[in-house]
Amino acid sequence: MSHPVDSEAAIDHAGVPASLAAGAVRPGDPDYARLRSNYLRAGSPGLVLRPGSPDEVVDAIGFARRHRHLPLGVRSGGHGVSGRSTNRGGLVIDLGTMNGVEVLDEATRLVRVGPGARWKDVARALDPYDWALGSGDYGGVGVGGLATAGGIGLLARKHGLTIDHLRAVELVLADGTRLRASATENPDLFWAVRGAGANFGIATAFEFEVSEVAEVGWAQLALAVPDLEHALLQYAEAAAAAPRDTTVFLVTGRPHGAQAVLQLFGMVDAADPDVIVDRLGPFAALGALVQQQVVVTRYADVMGLAADVGPEGHRAIGEPASRSAFAPRFTPELAADTARLLESGAVFFYEIRPMGGAIADVPPEETAFTYRSPAAQITALGATQAALDAAWDPLRRHYDGLYLSFDTDLRPERLRDAFPPAALRRLRTLKRRYDPDNLFRDNFNIAPEEEDLHD
């Protein structure tokens, strides 16, 4: 994480571009308290710039180039688990006002979305058309961070990752150049943006081809299980056997005495109640149901469950500690080690997101996000990074890779977990072309001058 900086001495406040001056926020300003932190990380940036157009993003990046000695955070919704959209004493470029959602072509379901929109806003705008664009599991997340990392959401097994629906992106590069990337325009950059976008520029607009989605089945189940290891393995088997129209996430924590509680959040892309009940049956059988809600509803209503960020903004304290991984298979050995991990108390939040289905339909080399075949993506949160790393690292023998959005471990080897050797070499080559001075360096940095240690 970035170290504190004497921002008053280090930042040329008088040199803030005229286009950004009125919206700039400094320590002590009325808006500073609500903009300083994000969802999980406390921050104290020396200056927050709030561009409202691509031209103003150009100006903001120009200002950042003149302050290369400072940390630089780029924020869309500020909800990232990694917490890298704020810092201490540095600059933050906040894209929150660039939040439009526009239908470009109804016949092809092509929509244009600003980076500062939240996924609940996108879902609401698409709902009248019986359309949806899968994202994560929470509608309060901002578009920009997720749409450049992957997007493993509640519709992913049926419709693919969020990045699989991206048809074009407009960016401002580190030198202030504005360009468009797609399959036919700057295709190398288009490849990189879909999985490693934070390293290459600031996205100012996304064009997505969205899916036809009307009513869905939505389930929230809580189950008590006496044998956590056995229940985890049963869950993994049910998730792997489920039709691709069904995605059920699992969340749990430290067991209480002889019992553990599993929280299941499931979506079935179907409106028939009988189909929904049939799909959810294997999951409901994992333990004793202590709470359940299963409804036929709209995808927009599910995303709308996310609370709005109030006028006080995100009010995080401390530093997030999170680890993530992809599990090629959820084996009995992994279930046993996971149960011991949770019983240790080192992890207070543990989530499994099943993959497969449409995610695996895309060849791994098509995007910088290459992990297409794992059985699941796993996330764990702990109280401190050191304690979490000590408990998590022994389980790495079960894993292959990690998901950038959910990891706070900054050891160099994590970058090599995130990107296989061939992808990392390609990304370094592109980094040298598009950001040779490494302006965008505070989010799993692919440093242009370093060589992949797999070589």
Short mmCIF file of C-alpha atoms in Angstrom, two decimals:
data_model
loop_
_atom_site.label_atom_id
_atom_site.label_comp_id
_atom_site.label_asym_id
_atom_site.label_seq_id
_atom_site.Cartn_x
_atom_site.Cartn_y
_atom_site.Cartn_z
CA MET A 1 0.00 0.00 0.00
CA SER A 2 1.09 3.58 -0.57
CA HIS A 3 2.85 5.43 2.23
CA PRO A 4 1.74 8.81 3.58
CA VAL A 5 2.91 11.88 1.71
CA ASP A 6 3.04 15.53 2.78
CA SER A 7 0.39 16.47 0.24
CA GLU A 8 0.41 20.20 0.92
CA ALA A 9 4.10 20.35 -0.01
CA ALA A 10 3.93 17.80 -2.81
CA ILE A 11 0.86 18.90 -4.78
CA ASP A 12 0.72 21.98 -6.98
CA HIS A 13 -2.78 23.04 -6.02
CA ALA A 14 -2.42 26.28 -7.94
CA GLY A 15 -1.71 24.27 -11.08
CA VAL A 16 -4.98 22.30 -11.09
CA PRO A 17 -6.39 22.67 -14.62
CA ALA A 18 -9.18 25.24 -14.95
CA SER A 19 -11.55 22.56 -16.23
CA LEU A 20 -11.19 20.64 -12.95
CA ALA A 21 -10.69 23.39 -10.40
CA ALA A 22 -14.32 23.90 -9.42
CA GLY A 23 -14.85 20.21 -8.62
CA ALA A 24 -11.47 19.51 -7.04
CA VAL A 25 -11.62 18.40 -3.41
CA ARG A 26 -8.84 18.91 -0.89
CA PRO A 27 -8.45 18.01 2.80
CA GLY A 28 -10.71 20.28 4.79
CA ASP A 29 -13.21 20.86 1.97
CA PRO A 30 -16.87 20.06 2.73
CA ASP A 31 -16.92 17.06 0.34
CA TYR A 32 -13.63 15.61 1.51
CA ALA A 33 -15.03 13.32 4.21
CA ARG A 34 -17.31 11.51 1.79
CA LEU A 35 -14.66 11.12 -0.94
CA ARG A 36 -11.54 10.27 1.04
CA SER A 37 -12.22 6.55 1.60
CA ASN A 38 -13.79 3.73 -0.32
CA TYR A 39 -15.84 0.68 0.57
CA LEU A 40 -13.16 -1.20 2.53
CA ARG A 41 -10.11 1.04 2.76
CA ALA A 42 -9.63 4.25 4.72
CA GLY A 43 -7.92 6.96 2.70
CA SER A 44 -6.55 10.46 3.02
CA PRO A 45 -5.64 11.61 -0.50
CA GLY A 46 -4.08 15.00 -0.95
CA LEU A 47 -6.37 15.88 -3.87
CA VAL A 48 -9.44 14.37 -5.54
CA LEU A 49 -10.10 15.37 -9.14
CA ARG A 50 -13.59 14.77 -10.53
CA PRO A 51 -13.61 14.95 -14.35
CA GLY A 52 -17.00 14.94 -16.05
CA SER A 53 -15.93 14.36 -19.66
CA PRO A 54 -13.16 12.64 -21.64
CA ASP A 55 -11.45 16.00 -22.21
CA GLU A 56 -11.39 16.59 -18.46
CA VAL A 57 -9.92 13.10 -17.97
CA VAL A 58 -7.15 14.18 -20.35
CA ASP A 59 -6.54 17.21 -18.13
CA ALA A 60 -6.56 15.06 -14.99
CA ILE A 61 -4.02 12.65 -16.43
CA GLY A 62 -1.84 15.57 -17.47
CA PHE A 63 -1.88 16.82 -13.89
CA ALA A 64 -1.04 13.31 -12.66
CA ARG A 65 1.94 13.15 -15.04
CA ARG A 66 3.32 16.28 -13.38
CA HIS A 67 2.98 14.54 -10.01
CA ARG A 68 4.59 11.20 -10.74
CA HIS A 69 6.06 11.21 -7.22
CA LEU A 70 2.58 10.71 -5.74
CA PRO A 71 0.31 7.66 -5.55
CA LEU A 72 -2.45 7.71 -8.16
CA GLY A 73 -5.84 6.09 -7.61
CA VAL A 74 -8.57 5.83 -10.24
CA ARG A 75 -12.11 5.37 -8.91
CA SER A 76 -15.38 4.40 -10.55
CA GLY A 77 -17.67 3.30 -7.70
CA GLY A 78 -15.11 2.93 -4.93
CA HIS A 79 -16.44 -0.51 -4.06
CA GLY A 80 -13.41 -2.61 -5.00
CA VAL A 81 -12.39 -5.13 -2.36
CA SER A 82 -8.73 -4.42 -3.14
CA GLY A 83 -9.20 -0.82 -1.97
CA ARG A 84 -6.83 0.64 -4.54
CA SER A 85 -9.05 3.55 -5.56
CA THR A 86 -7.85 5.64 -2.65
CA ASN A 87 -4.49 6.33 -1.04
CA ARG A 88 -2.67 8.48 1.49
CA GLY A 89 -1.37 11.85 0.41
CA GLY A 90 -1.70 11.18 -3.31
CA LEU A 91 -4.11 11.90 -6.16
CA VAL A 92 -7.46 10.28 -6.85
CA ILE A 93 -9.25 10.65 -10.18
CA ASP A 94 -12.92 10.04 -9.38
CA LEU A 95 -15.11 9.18 -12.39
CA GLY A 96 -18.36 9.10 -10.44
CA THR A 97 -20.12 11.79 -12.49
CA MET A 98 -19.41 9.99 -15.79
CA ASN A 99 -22.30 7.62 -15.17
CA GLY A 100 -24.58 7.69 -18.21
CA VAL A 101 -26.33 4.61 -19.66
CA GLU A 102 -27.54 4.91 -23.27
CA VAL A 103 -29.04 2.44 -25.75
CA LEU A 104 -27.12 2.82 -29.01
CA ASP A 105 -28.83 0.16 -31.13
CA GLU A 106 -31.93 -1.64 -29.97
CA ALA A 107 -31.74 -4.23 -32.75
CA THR A 108 -28.31 -5.44 -31.68
CA ARG A 109 -28.79 -4.67 -27.96
CA LEU A 110 -25.76 -2.37 -27.99
CA VAL A 111 -25.50 0.00 -25.04
CA ARG A 112 -23.00 2.65 -23.97
CA VAL A 113 -22.12 2.94 -20.28
CA GLY A 114 -20.00 5.46 -18.40
CA PRO A 115 -17.32 4.17 -16.00
CA GLY A 116 -18.89 5.87 -12.99
CA ALA A 117 -22.28 4.18 -13.36
CA ARG A 118 -23.18 1.54 -10.82
CA TRP A 119 -24.42 -1.83 -11.92
CA LYS A 120 -27.79 -1.28 -10.29
CA ASP A 121 -28.19 1.80 -12.53
CA VAL A 122 -27.26 -0.24 -15.60
CA ALA A 123 -29.74 -2.95 -14.67
CA ARG A 124 -32.51 -0.41 -14.14
CA ALA A 125 -31.88 1.22 -17.53
CA LEU A 126 -31.92 -2.13 -19.36
CA ASP A 127 -34.90 -3.62 -17.57
CA PRO A 128 -37.65 -2.02 -19.73
CA TYR A 129 -36.17 -3.82 -22.74
CA ASP A 130 -36.05 -7.24 -21.01
CA TRP A 131 -32.26 -7.02 -21.16
CA ALA A 132 -29.52 -7.49 -18.60
CA LEU A 133 -25.75 -7.31 -18.39
CA GLY A 134 -24.26 -9.62 -15.81
CA SER A 135 -21.72 -8.10 -13.45
CA GLY A 136 -20.85 -9.29 -9.95
CA ASP A 137 -23.19 -10.05 -7.10
CA TYR A 138 -23.78 -6.51 -5.83
CA GLY A 139 -25.44 -3.65 -7.65
CA GLY A 140 -23.52 -0.94 -5.82
CA VAL A 141 -20.24 -1.73 -7.56
CA GLY A 142 -19.00 0.77 -10.15
CA VAL A 143 -18.75 -0.20 -13.81
CA GLY A 144 -15.18 0.87 -14.56
CA GLY A 145 -13.20 -1.37 -12.24
CA LEU A 146 -15.21 -4.53 -12.84
CA ALA A 147 -15.50 -4.08 -16.61
CA THR A 148 -11.71 -4.00 -16.97
CA ALA A 149 -11.04 -6.97 -14.64
CA GLY A 150 -13.51 -9.74 -15.53
CA GLY A 151 -16.97 -9.78 -14.00
CA ILE A 152 -17.85 -13.16 -12.44
CA GLY A 153 -21.50 -12.65 -11.64
CA LEU A 154 -24.85 -14.30 -11.08
CA LEU A 155 -25.50 -14.64 -14.82
CA ALA A 156 -21.98 -15.66 -15.82
CA ARG A 157 -22.56 -19.39 -16.24
CA LYS A 158 -25.39 -18.64 -18.68
CA HIS A 159 -24.17 -15.47 -20.41
CA GLY A 160 -20.42 -15.26 -19.73
CA LEU A 161 -18.22 -12.72 -17.98
CA THR A 162 -18.95 -9.00 -18.18
CA ILE A 163 -15.87 -8.52 -20.36
CA ASP A 164 -17.25 -11.09 -22.82
CA HIS A 165 -20.00 -8.60 -23.70
CA LEU A 166 -17.62 -5.70 -24.24
CA ARG A 167 -17.55 -4.61 -27.89
CA ALA A 168 -15.56 -1.39 -27.60
CA VAL A 169 -13.99 0.86 -25.00
CA GLU A 170 -12.90 4.48 -25.16
CA LEU A 171 -9.73 5.28 -23.24
CA VAL A 172 -7.38 8.07 -22.32
CA LEU A 173 -3.79 6.84 -22.29
CA ALA A 174 -0.98 7.96 -20.01
CA ASP A 175 0.23 10.54 -22.56
CA GLY A 176 -3.26 12.05 -22.87
CA THR A 177 -4.12 10.36 -26.16
CA ARG A 178 -7.79 9.50 -26.58
CA LEU A 179 -8.50 6.35 -28.55
CA ARG A 180 -11.04 3.62 -29.11
CA ALA A 181 -10.27 -0.08 -28.77
CA SER A 182 -12.32 -2.91 -30.23
CA ALA A 183 -11.83 -6.10 -32.21
CA THR A 184 -10.91 -3.98 -35.25
CA GLU A 185 -9.50 -0.80 -33.67
CA ASN A 186 -6.35 -1.17 -31.57
CA PRO A 187 -7.16 -4.85 -31.03
CA ASP A 188 -4.04 -5.48 -28.95
CA LEU A 189 -5.18 -2.91 -26.42
CA PHE A 190 -8.71 -4.30 -26.55
CA TRP A 191 -7.27 -7.68 -25.56
CA ALA A 192 -5.37 -6.14 -22.64
CA VAL A 193 -8.24 -4.04 -21.33
CA ARG A 194 -10.35 -7.16 -20.85
CA GLY A 195 -8.61 -8.36 -17.73
CA ALA A 196 -5.77 -5.90 -17.07
CA GLY A 197 -7.29 -2.57 -18.01
CA ALA A 198 -6.17 -0.64 -14.94
CA ASN A 199 -2.58 -0.76 -16.22
CA PHE A 200 -3.20 0.90 -19.58
CA GLY A 201 -5.35 3.99 -19.20
CA ILE A 202 -8.61 5.39 -17.92
CA ALA A 203 -11.75 4.11 -19.60
CA THR A 204 -14.24 6.89 -20.33
CA ALA A 205 -16.98 4.79 -21.99
CA PHE A 206 -17.84 1.15 -22.59
CA GLU A 207 -19.99 -0.36 -25.34
CA PHE A 208 -21.61 -3.66 -24.43
CA GLU A 209 -23.80 -6.11 -26.30
CA VAL A 210 -26.22 -7.12 -23.58
CA SER A 211 -28.32 -10.26 -23.13
CA GLU A 212 -32.04 -10.93 -23.30
CA VAL A 213 -33.09 -11.58 -19.71
CA ALA A 214 -36.64 -11.18 -18.43
CA GLU A 215 -37.76 -12.68 -15.11
CA VAL A 216 -35.34 -14.77 -13.08
CA GLY A 217 -35.47 -16.96 -10.04
CA TRP A 218 -33.68 -15.41 -7.06
CA ALA A 219 -32.90 -17.37 -3.92
CA GLN A 220 -31.39 -16.43 -0.58
CA LEU A 221 -30.92 -19.47 1.64
CA ALA A 222 -29.30 -19.98 5.03
CA LEU A 223 -28.46 -23.52 6.06
CA ALA A 224 -27.00 -24.99 9.25
CA VAL A 225 -24.57 -27.85 8.60
CA PRO A 226 -22.95 -30.11 11.21
CA ASP A 227 -20.03 -31.12 8.97
CA LEU A 228 -18.55 -28.14 7.13
CA GLU A 229 -16.04 -30.18 5.14
CA HIS A 230 -18.74 -32.51 3.83
CA ALA A 231 -21.13 -29.64 3.07
CA LEU A 232 -18.50 -27.76 1.08
CA LEU A 233 -17.82 -30.82 -1.03
CA GLN A 234 -21.54 -31.43 -1.57
CA TYR A 235 -21.98 -27.81 -2.60
CA ALA A 236 -19.13 -28.04 -5.10
CA GLU A 237 -20.64 -31.17 -6.62
CA ALA A 238 -24.08 -29.52 -6.90
CA ALA A 239 -22.57 -26.38 -8.47
CA ALA A 240 -20.61 -28.40 -11.04
CA ALA A 241 -23.67 -30.47 -11.97
CA ALA A 242 -26.06 -27.52 -12.24
CA PRO A 243 -27.31 -26.51 -15.69
CA ARG A 244 -25.65 -23.36 -16.96
CA ASP A 245 -28.80 -21.32 -16.33
CA THR A 246 -28.14 -21.75 -12.60
CA THR A 247 -25.48 -19.98 -10.53
CA VAL A 248 -25.34 -20.26 -6.75
CA PHE A 249 -22.69 -18.42 -4.70
CA LEU A 250 -21.73 -19.66 -1.24
CA VAL A 251 -20.66 -17.45 1.67
CA THR A 252 -19.60 -18.71 5.06
CA GLY A 253 -17.29 -17.94 7.96
CA ARG A 254 -15.97 -19.44 11.16
CA PRO A 255 -18.16 -22.31 12.46
CA HIS A 256 -20.07 -21.75 15.70
CA GLY A 257 -19.48 -24.70 17.95
CA ALA A 258 -20.52 -27.90 16.20
CA GLN A 259 -22.33 -26.12 13.38
CA ALA A 260 -21.50 -23.88 10.49
CA VAL A 261 -23.87 -21.63 8.59
CA LEU A 262 -23.84 -21.46 4.81
CA GLN A 263 -25.38 -18.47 3.06
CA LEU A 264 -26.39 -19.27 -0.52
CA PHE A 265 -27.24 -16.63 -3.12
CA GLY A 266 -28.60 -18.18 -6.28
CA MET A 267 -29.98 -17.08 -9.62
CA VAL A 268 -31.81 -19.20 -12.18
CA ASP A 269 -32.28 -17.61 -15.59
CA ALA A 270 -35.84 -18.90 -15.89
CA ALA A 271 -39.29 -17.69 -14.90
CA ASP A 272 -41.00 -21.07 -14.40
CA PRO A 273 -41.36 -21.73 -10.64
CA ASP A 274 -41.11 -25.49 -11.15
CA VAL A 275 -37.82 -25.12 -13.03
CA ILE A 276 -36.47 -22.80 -10.35
CA VAL A 277 -37.36 -25.17 -7.50
CA ASP A 278 -35.88 -28.11 -9.39
CA ARG A 279 -32.61 -26.25 -10.01
CA LEU A 280 -32.27 -25.16 -6.39
CA GLY A 281 -33.20 -28.52 -4.85
CA PRO A 282 -29.65 -29.95 -4.61
CA PHE A 283 -28.45 -26.78 -2.88
CA ALA A 284 -31.32 -26.65 -0.40
CA ALA A 285 -30.48 -30.24 0.60
CA LEU A 286 -27.01 -29.30 1.88
CA GLY A 287 -28.23 -28.79 5.46
CA ALA A 288 -31.09 -27.68 7.66
CA LEU A 289 -32.80 -24.63 6.17
CA VAL A 290 -32.98 -21.92 8.81
CA GLN A 291 -33.96 -19.11 6.46
CA GLN A 292 -35.16 -19.03 2.88
CA GLN A 293 -36.53 -16.64 0.29
CA VAL A 294 -37.13 -17.74 -3.28
CA VAL A 295 -38.93 -15.42 -5.65
CA VAL A 296 -39.55 -14.84 -9.35
CA THR A 297 -38.38 -11.32 -9.98
CA ARG A 298 -36.46 -9.05 -12.33
CA TYR A 299 -32.69 -8.97 -12.55
CA ALA A 300 -32.87 -5.23 -11.95
CA ASP A 301 -34.67 -5.87 -8.67
CA VAL A 302 -31.87 -8.16 -7.51
CA MET A 303 -29.23 -5.57 -8.36
CA GLY A 304 -31.45 -2.94 -6.74
CA LEU A 305 -31.07 -4.65 -3.36
CA ALA A 306 -27.73 -2.86 -3.03
CA ALA A 307 -27.97 0.11 -0.74
CA ASP A 308 -27.25 3.52 -2.20
CA VAL A 309 -24.10 5.22 -0.95
CA GLY A 310 -25.48 8.02 1.18
CA PRO A 311 -24.39 11.66 1.28
CA GLU A 312 -21.69 10.71 3.77
CA GLY A 313 -19.98 8.47 1.15
CA HIS A 314 -17.98 5.35 1.94
CA ARG A 315 -16.71 5.48 5.51
CA ALA A 316 -14.22 2.62 5.67
CA ILE A 317 -11.62 2.39 8.42
CA GLY A 318 -8.37 0.45 8.34
CA GLU A 319 -6.96 -1.66 5.51
CA PRO A 320 -8.71 -4.54 3.74
CA ALA A 321 -7.01 -7.93 3.84
CA SER A 322 -8.22 -10.24 1.11
CA ARG A 323 -6.94 -13.20 -0.88
CA SER A 324 -8.39 -14.80 -3.98
CA ALA A 325 -7.77 -17.83 -6.14
CA PHE A 326 -9.15 -20.01 -8.89
CA ALA A 327 -9.69 -23.66 -8.02
CA PRO A 328 -9.32 -25.98 -11.04
CA ARG A 329 -11.33 -28.56 -9.10
CA PHE A 330 -12.96 -28.50 -5.68
CA THR A 331 -11.46 -31.70 -4.33
CA PRO A 332 -12.01 -33.52 -1.01
CA GLU A 333 -8.53 -32.35 0.01
CA LEU A 334 -9.45 -28.72 -0.70
CA ALA A 335 -12.69 -29.13 1.26
CA ALA A 336 -10.77 -30.50 4.25
CA ASP A 337 -8.15 -27.74 4.16
CA THR A 338 -10.86 -25.08 3.76
CA ALA A 339 -12.75 -26.38 6.78
CA ARG A 340 -9.55 -26.18 8.85
CA LEU A 341 -8.87 -22.67 7.52
CA LEU A 342 -12.32 -21.49 8.62
CA GLU A 343 -12.10 -23.24 11.98
CA SER A 344 -8.81 -21.43 12.65
CA GLY A 345 -10.55 -18.05 12.83
CA ALA A 346 -8.05 -16.44 10.44
CA VAL A 347 -10.85 -15.87 7.90
CA PHE A 348 -14.15 -14.18 8.74
CA PHE A 349 -15.60 -14.16 5.20
CA TYR A 350 -15.21 -16.92 2.63
CA GLU A 351 -16.96 -16.98 -0.74
CA ILE A 352 -17.11 -19.51 -3.56
CA ARG A 353 -18.31 -18.37 -6.99
CA PRO A 354 -18.83 -21.34 -9.32
CA MET A 355 -17.63 -20.95 -12.89
CA GLY A 356 -17.97 -23.12 -15.98
CA GLY A 357 -20.74 -22.84 -18.54
CA ALA A 358 -20.46 -19.84 -20.85
CA ILE A 359 -17.30 -18.62 -19.08
CA ALA A 360 -15.43 -21.60 -20.48
CA ASP A 361 -16.83 -21.12 -24.00
CA VAL A 362 -14.36 -18.29 -24.65
CA PRO A 363 -10.80 -19.37 -25.58
CA PRO A 364 -8.34 -18.36 -22.84
CA GLU A 365 -6.13 -16.45 -25.27
CA GLU A 366 -8.98 -14.19 -26.41
CA THR A 367 -8.71 -11.84 -23.41
CA ALA A 368 -6.10 -10.94 -20.81
CA PHE A 369 -8.40 -12.69 -18.35
CA THR A 370 -7.22 -16.22 -19.16
CA TYR A 371 -8.67 -18.40 -16.40
CA ARG A 372 -11.62 -19.84 -18.28
CA SER A 373 -11.71 -23.44 -17.09
CA PRO A 374 -11.60 -23.41 -13.25
CA ALA A 375 -14.43 -24.90 -11.28
CA ALA A 376 -14.67 -21.90 -8.98
CA GLN A 377 -13.31 -18.55 -7.90
CA ILE A 378 -12.65 -18.25 -4.18
CA THR A 379 -12.25 -15.18 -1.96
CA ALA A 380 -11.27 -14.93 1.72
CA LEU A 381 -11.15 -11.88 3.98
CA GLY A 382 -9.20 -11.69 7.23
CA ALA A 383 -8.41 -9.17 9.95
CA THR A 384 -4.80 -8.49 8.93
CA GLN A 385 -2.78 -9.22 5.80
CA ALA A 386 -0.01 -11.03 7.68
CA ALA A 387 -2.39 -13.38 9.51
CA LEU A 388 -4.44 -14.02 6.40
CA ASP A 389 -1.38 -14.74 4.25
CA ALA A 390 -0.01 -17.16 6.83
CA ALA A 391 -3.29 -19.10 6.87
CA TRP A 392 -3.97 -18.88 3.14
CA ASP A 393 -0.57 -19.65 1.61
CA PRO A 394 -0.54 -23.36 2.58
CA LEU A 395 -3.71 -23.84 0.50
CA ARG A 396 -2.08 -22.51 -2.68
CA ARG A 397 -1.29 -26.06 -3.74
CA HIS A 398 -4.98 -26.40 -4.55
CA TYR A 399 -5.16 -23.24 -6.64
CA ASP A 400 -4.19 -21.91 -10.04
CA GLY A 401 -4.24 -18.15 -10.49
CA LEU A 402 -6.12 -15.36 -8.78
CA TYR A 403 -8.80 -12.77 -9.50
CA LEU A 404 -7.38 -9.23 -9.38
CA SER A 405 -10.46 -7.51 -7.99
CA PHE A 406 -10.42 -9.50 -4.76
CA ASP A 407 -6.77 -9.63 -3.69
CA THR A 408 -4.76 -7.26 -1.51
CA ASP A 409 -1.50 -9.22 -1.34
CA LEU A 410 1.16 -7.07 -3.01
CA ARG A 411 3.99 -9.61 -3.07
CA PRO A 412 5.48 -9.75 -6.60
CA GLU A 413 4.52 -13.38 -7.16
CA ARG A 414 0.83 -12.49 -7.07
CA LEU A 415 1.18 -10.81 -10.46
CA ARG A 416 2.48 -14.08 -11.85
CA ASP A 417 -0.53 -15.82 -10.33
CA ALA A 418 -2.89 -13.36 -11.98
CA PHE A 419 -1.43 -13.80 -15.47
CA PRO A 420 0.15 -16.95 -16.95
CA PRO A 421 3.63 -16.50 -18.49
CA ALA A 422 2.58 -15.93 -22.11
CA ALA A 423 -0.12 -13.43 -21.14
CA LEU A 424 2.22 -11.57 -18.78
CA ARG A 425 4.92 -11.28 -21.44
CA ARG A 426 2.36 -9.88 -23.88
CA LEU A 427 1.08 -7.44 -21.27
CA ARG A 428 4.58 -6.18 -20.50
CA THR A 429 5.19 -5.56 -24.20
CA LEU A 430 1.95 -3.56 -24.42
CA LYS A 431 2.75 -1.71 -21.22
CA ARG A 432 6.03 -0.53 -22.74
CA ARG A 433 4.08 0.74 -25.74
CA TYR A 434 1.13 2.40 -24.04
CA ASP A 435 2.47 3.42 -20.61
CA PRO A 436 6.28 3.28 -20.77
CA ASP A 437 6.70 5.60 -17.77
CA ASN A 438 4.35 3.44 -15.66
CA LEU A 439 1.92 6.19 -14.68
CA PHE A 440 -0.81 3.63 -13.95
CA ARG A 441 1.01 1.61 -11.31
CA ASP A 442 -1.16 1.37 -8.20
CA ASN A 443 -3.35 -1.58 -9.18
CA PHE A 444 -1.48 -4.89 -9.64
CA ASN A 445 1.21 -3.09 -11.54
CA ILE A 446 2.65 -4.64 -14.68
CA ALA A 447 5.94 -2.75 -14.61
CA PRO A 448 7.25 -2.26 -18.18
CA GLU A 449 10.91 -2.64 -17.29
CA GLU A 450 10.64 -5.93 -15.41
CA GLU A 451 10.91 -9.36 -16.96
CA ASP A 452 8.63 -12.25 -16.20
CA LEU A 453 10.43 -14.56 -13.78
CA HIS A 454 8.99 -17.56 -15.60
CA ASP A 455 11.34 -16.77 -18.51
#
